[in-house]
């Protein structure tokens, strides 16, 4: 089954404790992206990657890191989480990237993170 | 400030009513998409529009891309409880960033 898998789905942590949210897709997609979703703000892009070893900042990259060492995986790293990073996070992938018309984004089920 | 503003933010209607959701921006987009998100899940693509003035129909849902490619609307005819969800517009511009709207939460009451 074609899917984007995120882990963990739920996480409660404390300020400053490094954490990683993993994302894996089995569709051989080149484009992958991370979003955070907050009430009234929709989805805001954190980082995206056009291919292996190619990453770029989105709208809200501060406090986050990413890496793309393999095509299927795109982990999101919070080196020193803070309470304002409490949010619902989504990973997404796309075959042709958003520049191409019809570049559909396939989303994971989301990871709800709470930073105390 | 969000690049794409949606209105209304919340909408609660009775089954069988019609409704329209708006997605507006001062920027031009090369394409615009609409997604629906249900609780506990990620958004799922409903439609992509790429030409100014384009109208697409998906059963009871009608999508329109503005002539100037700065706005879009989603019209639902005879809403059903299964239409309940969060509707998100999303636009592509130059580069590979994809901008999402602020979202419209729709509740259809049986």
Short mmCIF file of N, CA and C in Angstrom, two decimals, chain A residues 10-11 20-21 23 27-28 49 51 55 59 64-68 70 73 83 89 95 106 109 115:
data_model
loop_
_atom_site.label_atom_id
_atom_site.label_comp_id
_atom_site.label_asym_id
_atom_site.label_seq_id
_atom_site.Cartn_x
_atom_site.Cartn_y
_atom_site.Cartn_z
N UNK A 10 2.27 10.45 18.60
CA UNK A 10 2.06 11.34 19.75
C UNK A 10 3.33 11.37 20.58
N UNK A 11 3.69 12.56 21.06
CA UNK A 11 4.88 12.68 21.89
C UNK A 11 4.74 13.87 22.82
N UNK A 20 13.53 13.49 17.46
CA UNK A 20 13.45 13.30 16.01
C UNK A 20 12.11 12.68 15.67
N UNK A 21 11.46 13.25 14.67
CA UNK A 21 10.24 12.67 14.12
C UNK A 21 10.60 12.07 12.76
N UNK A 23 10.02 10.17 9.08
CA UNK A 23 9.06 10.14 7.98
C UNK A 23 9.63 9.25 6.89
N UNK A 27 6.76 5.34 -2.09
CA UNK A 27 6.27 5.62 -3.44
C UNK A 27 7.38 6.08 -4.38
N UNK A 28 8.62 6.05 -3.92
CA UNK A 28 9.76 6.50 -4.72
C UNK A 28 9.63 7.97 -5.12
N UNK A 49 12.47 19.05 0.50
CA UNK A 49 13.61 18.43 -0.16
C UNK A 49 13.21 18.00 -1.55
N UNK A 51 15.32 16.26 -3.55
CA UNK A 51 15.92 14.96 -3.81
C UNK A 51 16.96 14.68 -2.73
N UNK A 55 18.06 19.97 0.35
CA UNK A 55 17.00 20.46 1.25
C UNK A 55 16.97 21.98 1.21
N UNK A 59 8.69 28.26 5.17
CA UNK A 59 8.30 29.52 5.80
C UNK A 59 8.71 29.64 7.26
N UNK A 64 14.32 24.03 13.73
CA UNK A 64 14.20 22.69 13.13
C UNK A 64 15.41 22.40 12.24
N UNK A 65 15.70 21.11 12.10
CA UNK A 65 16.69 20.64 11.13
C UNK A 65 16.12 19.44 10.40
N UNK A 66 16.62 19.21 9.20
CA UNK A 66 16.21 18.04 8.43
C UNK A 66 17.44 17.45 7.76
N UNK A 67 17.27 16.22 7.28
CA UNK A 67 18.31 15.61 6.46
C UNK A 67 17.64 14.70 5.45
N UNK A 68 18.29 14.48 4.32
CA UNK A 68 17.75 13.59 3.29
C UNK A 68 18.92 12.76 2.75
N UNK A 70 18.60 9.37 2.32
CA UNK A 70 18.01 8.35 1.46
C UNK A 70 16.75 8.93 0.85
N UNK A 73 13.45 8.51 3.14
CA UNK A 73 13.36 9.03 4.51
C UNK A 73 13.67 10.52 4.60
N UNK A 83 8.35 25.31 24.03
CA UNK A 83 6.88 25.21 24.04
C UNK A 83 6.20 25.73 22.79
N UNK A 89 2.34 17.99 13.42
CA UNK A 89 3.30 18.00 12.33
C UNK A 89 2.92 16.97 11.27
N UNK A 95 5.49 13.03 -6.26
CA UNK A 95 6.31 12.46 -7.31
C UNK A 95 7.00 13.53 -8.14
N UNK A 106 1.05 13.79 -0.93
CA UNK A 106 0.54 12.68 -0.13
C UNK A 106 1.04 12.87 1.29
N UNK A 109 -0.08 10.64 8.57
CA UNK A 109 -1.23 10.80 9.47
C UNK A 109 -1.00 11.87 10.54
N UNK A 115 5.40 20.14 23.91
CA UNK A 115 6.65 20.47 24.59
C UNK A 115 6.30 21.22 25.88
#
